[in-house]
Short mmCIF file of C-alpha atoms in Angstrom, two decimals:
data_model
loop_
_atom_site.label_atom_id
_atom_site.label_comp_id
_atom_site.label_asym_id
_atom_site.label_seq_id
_atom_site.Cartn_x
_atom_site.Cartn_y
_atom_site.Cartn_z
CA ASP A 1 -1.16 -10.40 -0.02
CA ILE A 2 0.47 -12.44 -3.24
CA VAL A 3 4.45 -12.37 -1.44
CA HIS A 4 4.84 -15.66 -0.18
CA GLN A 5 6.22 -19.38 -0.67
CA ASP A 6 3.21 -21.56 -3.33
CA ASP A 7 4.08 -24.80 -2.33
CA ASP A 8 1.62 -26.55 -4.72
CA ALA A 9 2.67 -24.40 -8.01
CA PRO A 10 5.88 -26.52 -9.42
CA LYS A 11 9.80 -24.74 -8.53
CA ILE A 12 11.75 -25.84 -11.63
CA PRO A 13 14.54 -24.56 -14.05
CA GLY A 14 13.27 -21.36 -16.10
CA CYS A 15 9.85 -20.94 -13.74
CA SER A 16 10.86 -21.16 -9.92
CA ASN A 17 9.96 -16.64 -8.55
CA ASP A 18 8.66 -16.10 -6.15
CA PHE A 19 5.47 -14.87 -5.93
CA MET A 20 6.18 -10.71 -6.16
CA LEU A 21 3.93 -7.64 -6.37
CA VAL A 22 4.84 -5.32 -9.32
CA LYS A 23 3.17 -1.74 -9.32
CA VAL A 24 2.60 -0.32 -13.21
CA GLN A 25 2.28 2.85 -13.29
CA THR A 26 0.61 4.58 -16.67
CA TRP A 27 1.51 8.14 -18.93
CA VAL A 28 -0.96 8.76 -21.27
CA LYS A 29 0.16 11.42 -23.21
CA ASN A 30 3.03 12.04 -21.40
CA ARG A 31 0.99 13.57 -18.52
CA GLU A 32 0.36 10.74 -15.60
CA THR A 33 -2.70 8.82 -15.31
CA ASP A 34 -3.44 5.72 -13.11
CA GLU A 35 -1.50 3.31 -11.18
CA PHE A 36 -2.33 -0.75 -10.86
CA VAL A 37 -1.62 -2.86 -9.13
CA GLY A 38 -0.62 -6.48 -10.62
CA VAL A 39 1.89 -9.68 -9.47
CA GLY A 40 4.50 -11.05 -11.59
CA ALA A 41 5.56 -14.36 -13.36
CA ARG A 42 6.38 -18.13 -12.23
CA PHE A 43 9.12 -17.18 -14.89
CA GLY A 44 11.18 -14.53 -16.78
CA PRO A 45 13.48 -11.96 -15.56
CA ILE A 46 12.73 -9.93 -11.24
CA ILE A 47 11.27 -7.12 -12.66
CA GLU A 48 13.50 -3.74 -10.72
CA SER A 49 12.82 -3.03 -7.51
CA LYS A 50 13.04 0.51 -8.00
CA GLU A 51 11.27 2.87 -9.23
CA LYS A 52 13.80 5.31 -10.04
CA HIS A 53 15.94 2.53 -12.27
CA ALA A 54 12.94 0.99 -14.48
CA ASN A 55 12.20 1.53 -17.76
CA ARG A 56 9.04 4.29 -19.43
CA THR A 57 8.06 1.64 -21.95
CA GLY A 58 5.28 2.25 -24.92
CA LEU A 59 2.16 0.43 -24.59
CA LEU A 60 0.34 -1.78 -27.06
CA ILE A 61 -1.86 -4.05 -27.71
CA ALA A 62 -0.79 -7.69 -29.11
CA ASP A 63 -2.94 -8.78 -32.31
CA PRO A 64 -4.18 -10.72 -32.65
CA PHE A 65 -5.05 -10.44 -28.72
CA ASP A 66 -4.71 -13.16 -27.25
CA CYS A 67 -1.01 -13.63 -28.09
CA CYS A 68 -1.05 -17.71 -29.10
CA THR A 69 -0.19 -17.10 -32.38
CA PRO A 70 3.13 -15.20 -33.78
CA LEU A 71 1.20 -11.01 -34.25
CA LYS A 72 1.07 -9.95 -36.99
CA GLU A 73 3.38 -7.67 -36.46
CA LYS A 74 7.07 -7.07 -35.48
CA VAL A 75 7.39 -4.47 -31.90
CA ALA A 76 10.38 -2.05 -31.13
CA GLY A 77 10.79 -2.79 -27.40
CA GLU A 78 7.03 -2.12 -26.07
CA VAL A 79 5.36 -4.05 -23.42
CA LEU A 80 3.11 -6.24 -25.41
CA LEU A 81 -1.06 -6.19 -23.41
CA VAL A 82 -2.82 -9.51 -24.18
CA GLN A 83 -6.38 -11.48 -22.89
CA ARG A 84 -5.67 -14.43 -20.60
CA GLY A 85 -7.58 -17.75 -22.38
CA ASP A 86 -6.68 -20.17 -25.32
CA CYS A 87 -3.55 -20.81 -23.87
CA LYS A 88 -0.35 -20.88 -21.60
CA PHE A 89 1.33 -17.97 -20.04
CA THR A 90 4.73 -19.22 -21.00
CA THR A 91 3.12 -19.40 -24.27
CA LYS A 92 1.79 -15.68 -24.13
CA ALA A 93 4.93 -14.24 -23.27
CA LYS A 94 7.75 -16.72 -26.06
CA VAL A 95 5.01 -15.42 -28.73
CA ALA A 96 5.65 -11.91 -26.92
CA GLU A 97 9.13 -11.92 -26.74
CA ASP A 98 9.63 -13.15 -30.18
CA ALA A 99 7.39 -10.66 -32.13
CA GLY A 100 10.62 -7.91 -29.35
CA ALA A 101 8.63 -7.05 -26.47
CA SER A 102 10.75 -5.17 -24.04
CA ALA A 103 7.66 -7.30 -21.05
CA ILE A 104 4.07 -8.98 -21.42
CA ILE A 105 1.27 -7.40 -19.25
CA ILE A 106 -1.63 -10.11 -18.76
CA LEU A 107 -4.25 -9.13 -18.34
CA ASN A 108 -7.08 -11.80 -16.19
CA ASN A 109 -10.67 -12.31 -17.65
CA ARG A 110 -11.90 -11.84 -13.43
CA HIS A 111 -11.58 -9.46 -10.34
CA GLU A 112 -8.88 -10.58 -8.73
CA LEU A 113 -5.32 -11.92 -9.08
CA TYR A 114 -4.40 -15.26 -11.02
CA LYS A 115 -0.20 -16.00 -10.20
CA MET A 116 1.33 -17.34 -13.62
CA VAL A 117 3.25 -20.80 -12.39
CA CYS A 118 4.90 -23.57 -15.17
CA ASP A 119 2.83 -27.42 -16.07
CA GLN A 120 5.27 -29.60 -14.17
CA ASN A 121 6.30 -31.43 -18.28
CA GLU A 122 7.35 -27.85 -20.03
CA THR A 123 10.26 -27.64 -20.90
CA ASP A 124 10.71 -24.57 -23.26
CA LEU A 125 11.11 -21.75 -20.23
CA ASP A 126 13.74 -19.97 -21.62
CA ILE A 127 12.27 -17.06 -21.77
CA ASN A 128 13.38 -13.48 -20.91
CA ILE A 129 11.25 -10.85 -20.74
CA PRO A 130 8.70 -10.55 -17.65
CA ALA A 131 5.51 -10.80 -16.80
CA VAL A 132 2.85 -9.25 -15.11
CA LEU A 133 -1.02 -10.37 -14.23
CA LEU A 134 -3.74 -7.19 -14.23
CA PRO A 135 -6.90 -8.45 -12.06
CA LYS A 136 -10.11 -6.91 -14.70
CA ASP A 137 -10.86 -3.97 -14.21
CA ALA A 138 -7.92 -2.55 -14.31
CA GLY A 139 -7.04 -4.21 -18.20
CA THR A 140 -11.02 -2.48 -19.10
CA ILE A 141 -8.76 1.15 -17.45
CA LEU A 142 -6.34 0.59 -19.73
CA GLN A 143 -7.92 0.44 -22.77
CA GLY A 144 -9.55 3.00 -22.41
CA LEU A 145 -6.16 5.43 -21.88
CA LEU A 146 -4.32 3.93 -25.68
CA SER A 147 -7.78 5.30 -26.67
CA LEU A 148 -6.87 8.83 -25.75
CA GLY A 149 -3.51 8.68 -27.03
CA LYS A 150 -0.14 7.42 -26.76
CA VAL A 151 0.51 5.20 -23.71
CA SER A 152 3.84 4.02 -21.88
CA VAL A 153 3.97 2.53 -18.84
CA GLN A 154 6.48 0.92 -16.09
CA LEU A 155 6.50 -1.17 -13.86
CA TYR A 156 8.41 -2.35 -11.44
CA SER A 157 8.29 -3.98 -7.97
CA PRO A 158 9.31 -2.66 -4.54
CA ASP A 159 11.52 -4.38 -2.51
CA ARG A 160 9.73 -6.16 0.98
CA PRO A 161 11.64 -5.64 3.39
CA LEU A 162 11.20 -8.48 6.70
CA VAL A 163 11.50 -5.96 9.07
CA ASP A 164 9.01 -3.04 8.44
CA THR A 165 11.15 0.09 10.53
CA ALA A 166 8.34 2.34 10.51
CA GLU A 167 6.27 -0.48 12.64
CA VAL A 168 9.13 -0.11 15.30
CA PHE A 169 9.38 3.21 15.16
CA LEU A 170 4.70 3.03 15.34
CA TRP A 171 6.36 0.32 18.92
CA LEU A 172 9.28 2.30 20.01
CA MET A 173 6.17 5.51 20.46
CA ALA A 174 3.43 3.96 21.42
CA VAL A 175 5.51 3.08 24.20
CA GLY A 176 7.56 4.97 24.44
CA THR A 177 4.25 8.36 25.30
CA ILE A 178 2.51 4.99 27.97
CA LEU A 179 6.01 4.54 29.72
CA GLY A 180 6.59 8.20 29.89
CA ALA A 181 2.88 9.66 30.71
CA SER A 182 3.47 6.75 33.48
CA TYR A 183 6.11 8.03 35.15
CA TRP A 184 5.79 11.58 34.96
CA SER A 185 1.33 10.86 36.81
CA ALA A 186 3.79 8.82 38.72
CA TRP A 187 6.83 11.75 40.51
CA SER A 188 3.66 13.91 40.00
CA ALA A 189 1.74 12.18 42.24
CA ARG A 190 5.23 11.76 45.20
CA GLU A 191 5.77 15.45 44.24
CA ALA A 192 2.14 15.83 46.14
CA LEU A 193 2.38 13.71 48.17
CA ILE A 194 6.14 15.18 48.99
CA GLU A 195 4.32 18.36 49.59
CA GLN A 196 0.78 17.60 51.40
CA GLU A 197 3.31 15.81 54.07
CA LYS A 198 5.68 18.82 54.40
CA LEU A 199 2.04 20.35 54.94
CA LEU A 200 1.07 18.71 57.75
CA LYS A 201 4.06 18.81 59.46
CA ASP A 202 3.73 23.22 59.11
CA GLY A 203 0.27 22.43 60.79
CA HIS A 204 -1.59 23.84 57.92
CA GLU A 205 -3.90 20.77 56.83
CA SER A 206 -6.97 23.17 56.54
CA SER A 207 -4.72 24.73 52.94
CA VAL A 208 -4.53 21.01 51.96
CA ASN A 209 -7.73 20.30 52.70
CA ILE A 210 -8.64 23.11 49.85
CA GLU A 211 -5.85 22.03 47.71
CA ALA A 212 -6.44 18.65 47.16
CA GLU A 213 -10.69 19.60 46.74
CA GLY A 214 -9.79 21.63 44.27
CA SER A 215 -7.12 19.80 41.63
CA THR A 216 -9.20 16.55 41.82
CA GLY A 217 -9.02 15.77 37.98
CA MET A 218 -12.50 14.43 37.07
CA VAL A 219 -14.47 16.09 34.53
CA ASP A 220 -18.13 16.13 34.69
CA ILE A 221 -20.26 15.04 31.35
CA THR A 222 -24.17 15.97 31.38
CA MET A 223 -26.74 14.10 28.94
CA THR A 224 -26.25 17.17 26.78
CA SER A 225 -22.32 16.98 26.50
CA ALA A 226 -22.98 13.18 26.25
CA MET A 227 -25.14 14.27 22.42
CA LEU A 228 -22.92 17.09 21.46
CA PHE A 229 -20.11 14.58 21.31
CA ILE A 230 -22.55 12.37 18.73
CA VAL A 231 -23.45 14.82 16.71
CA VAL A 232 -19.34 16.49 16.17
CA ALA A 233 -17.97 13.73 16.00
CA SER A 234 -20.59 12.59 13.37
CA LEU A 235 -19.99 15.35 11.45
CA PHE A 236 -16.37 15.43 11.53
CA LEU A 237 -16.44 11.22 10.16
CA VAL A 238 -18.73 13.24 7.35
CA MET A 239 -16.89 15.85 6.07
CA LEU A 240 -13.63 13.25 6.72
CA TYR A 241 -15.49 11.49 3.75
CA LYS A 242 -16.65 14.40 1.79
CA LEU A 243 -13.87 16.18 1.90
CA MET A 244 -11.17 13.93 1.41
CA SER A 245 -8.32 16.00 -0.56
CA HIS A 246 -3.91 16.67 -0.43
CA TRP A 247 -5.29 20.15 1.59
CA PHE A 248 -7.75 18.45 4.24
CA VAL A 249 -5.55 16.64 4.84
CA GLU A 250 -2.75 18.49 5.98
CA LEU A 251 -5.36 19.75 8.34
CA LEU A 252 -5.09 17.56 10.59
CA VAL A 253 -1.99 16.98 10.45
CA VAL A 254 -1.64 20.03 12.29
CA ILE A 255 -4.98 19.37 13.52
CA PHE A 256 -2.93 15.64 14.98
CA CYS A 257 -0.53 18.05 17.01
CA ILE A 258 -2.00 20.44 18.61
CA GLY A 259 -4.07 17.47 20.50
CA GLY A 260 -0.13 15.69 21.31
CA VAL A 261 0.95 19.18 22.18
CA GLU A 262 -2.02 19.70 24.76
#
C-alpha cells in the first residue's frame, strides 16, 4: 500500500502530489487483456479517479527507450513506455511531453514499486502529463503484448475513502449475528425454563426428565468422524486450489448461503 504521505521526500511547488496507486488496464487489438498496478508520481497532474472517465490511449515504446534525450519521432497523444535510468524522472516526463505524449509509463528495473519524487533544487517542474511507474515484471509483459499488435491502455487511480463502507457492513453483520444468536439462545432457555416450571406445577416431573434427556444438544465425535473430517476438509481445499474459477465461486456462494440458512 503506497497511499500515504512521505515526509522524507520534499514537497515543492509542481511536485506535491500524494502517492496514489494507479491501475493500468490493457487491450491488444481491442481485446481486453492484463491489468497492472503502478504508483503515480509526485509531479504532473492528478490521474483520473473514475474508470468510466479515463481515456483509452495507444501505447508506444519510446525511442530512445530511456527517454532522456529528444525522441526521434513525434507522437500524437499516445502513452509512452520508457525504461527507468540514466536521467531524472522529471526529465523523462518533460521529454515525453515535448514529443506530444499524453502520459508516460516508466518501467522499474526491479520487481517492486518505487516512489518518483523531485530533487530539492529542481525548478523546471511545469509538467502537464501524468507519470506512472510499473514494476519490472509488468514491463516485461507489456513489451510482450506490444509484439502481438496494437496495444491500448487506460490509466485511472480509484479513490480510497477514509472509511470503507464494506468493512462497516461486515462488522455490523458479524456483531448482529452474534447478538441475534445470543438473544435467541437466552430467549429459548427462558421459554424452556418457564415450560419446565409449568410442568412441575402440574405434576408432570417424569415427562420433563424424559424431554430433558432427549435434548441435551451434545454431539459425540468418534475417531472415525474426526479423521473423516480432516480428509474431507483437505480434499475440499485441494479442489478449491485446483478448480478456482467463476462457476466454482458461484457454487461456493450457494453452499455458504445454505449453511447460513441452516
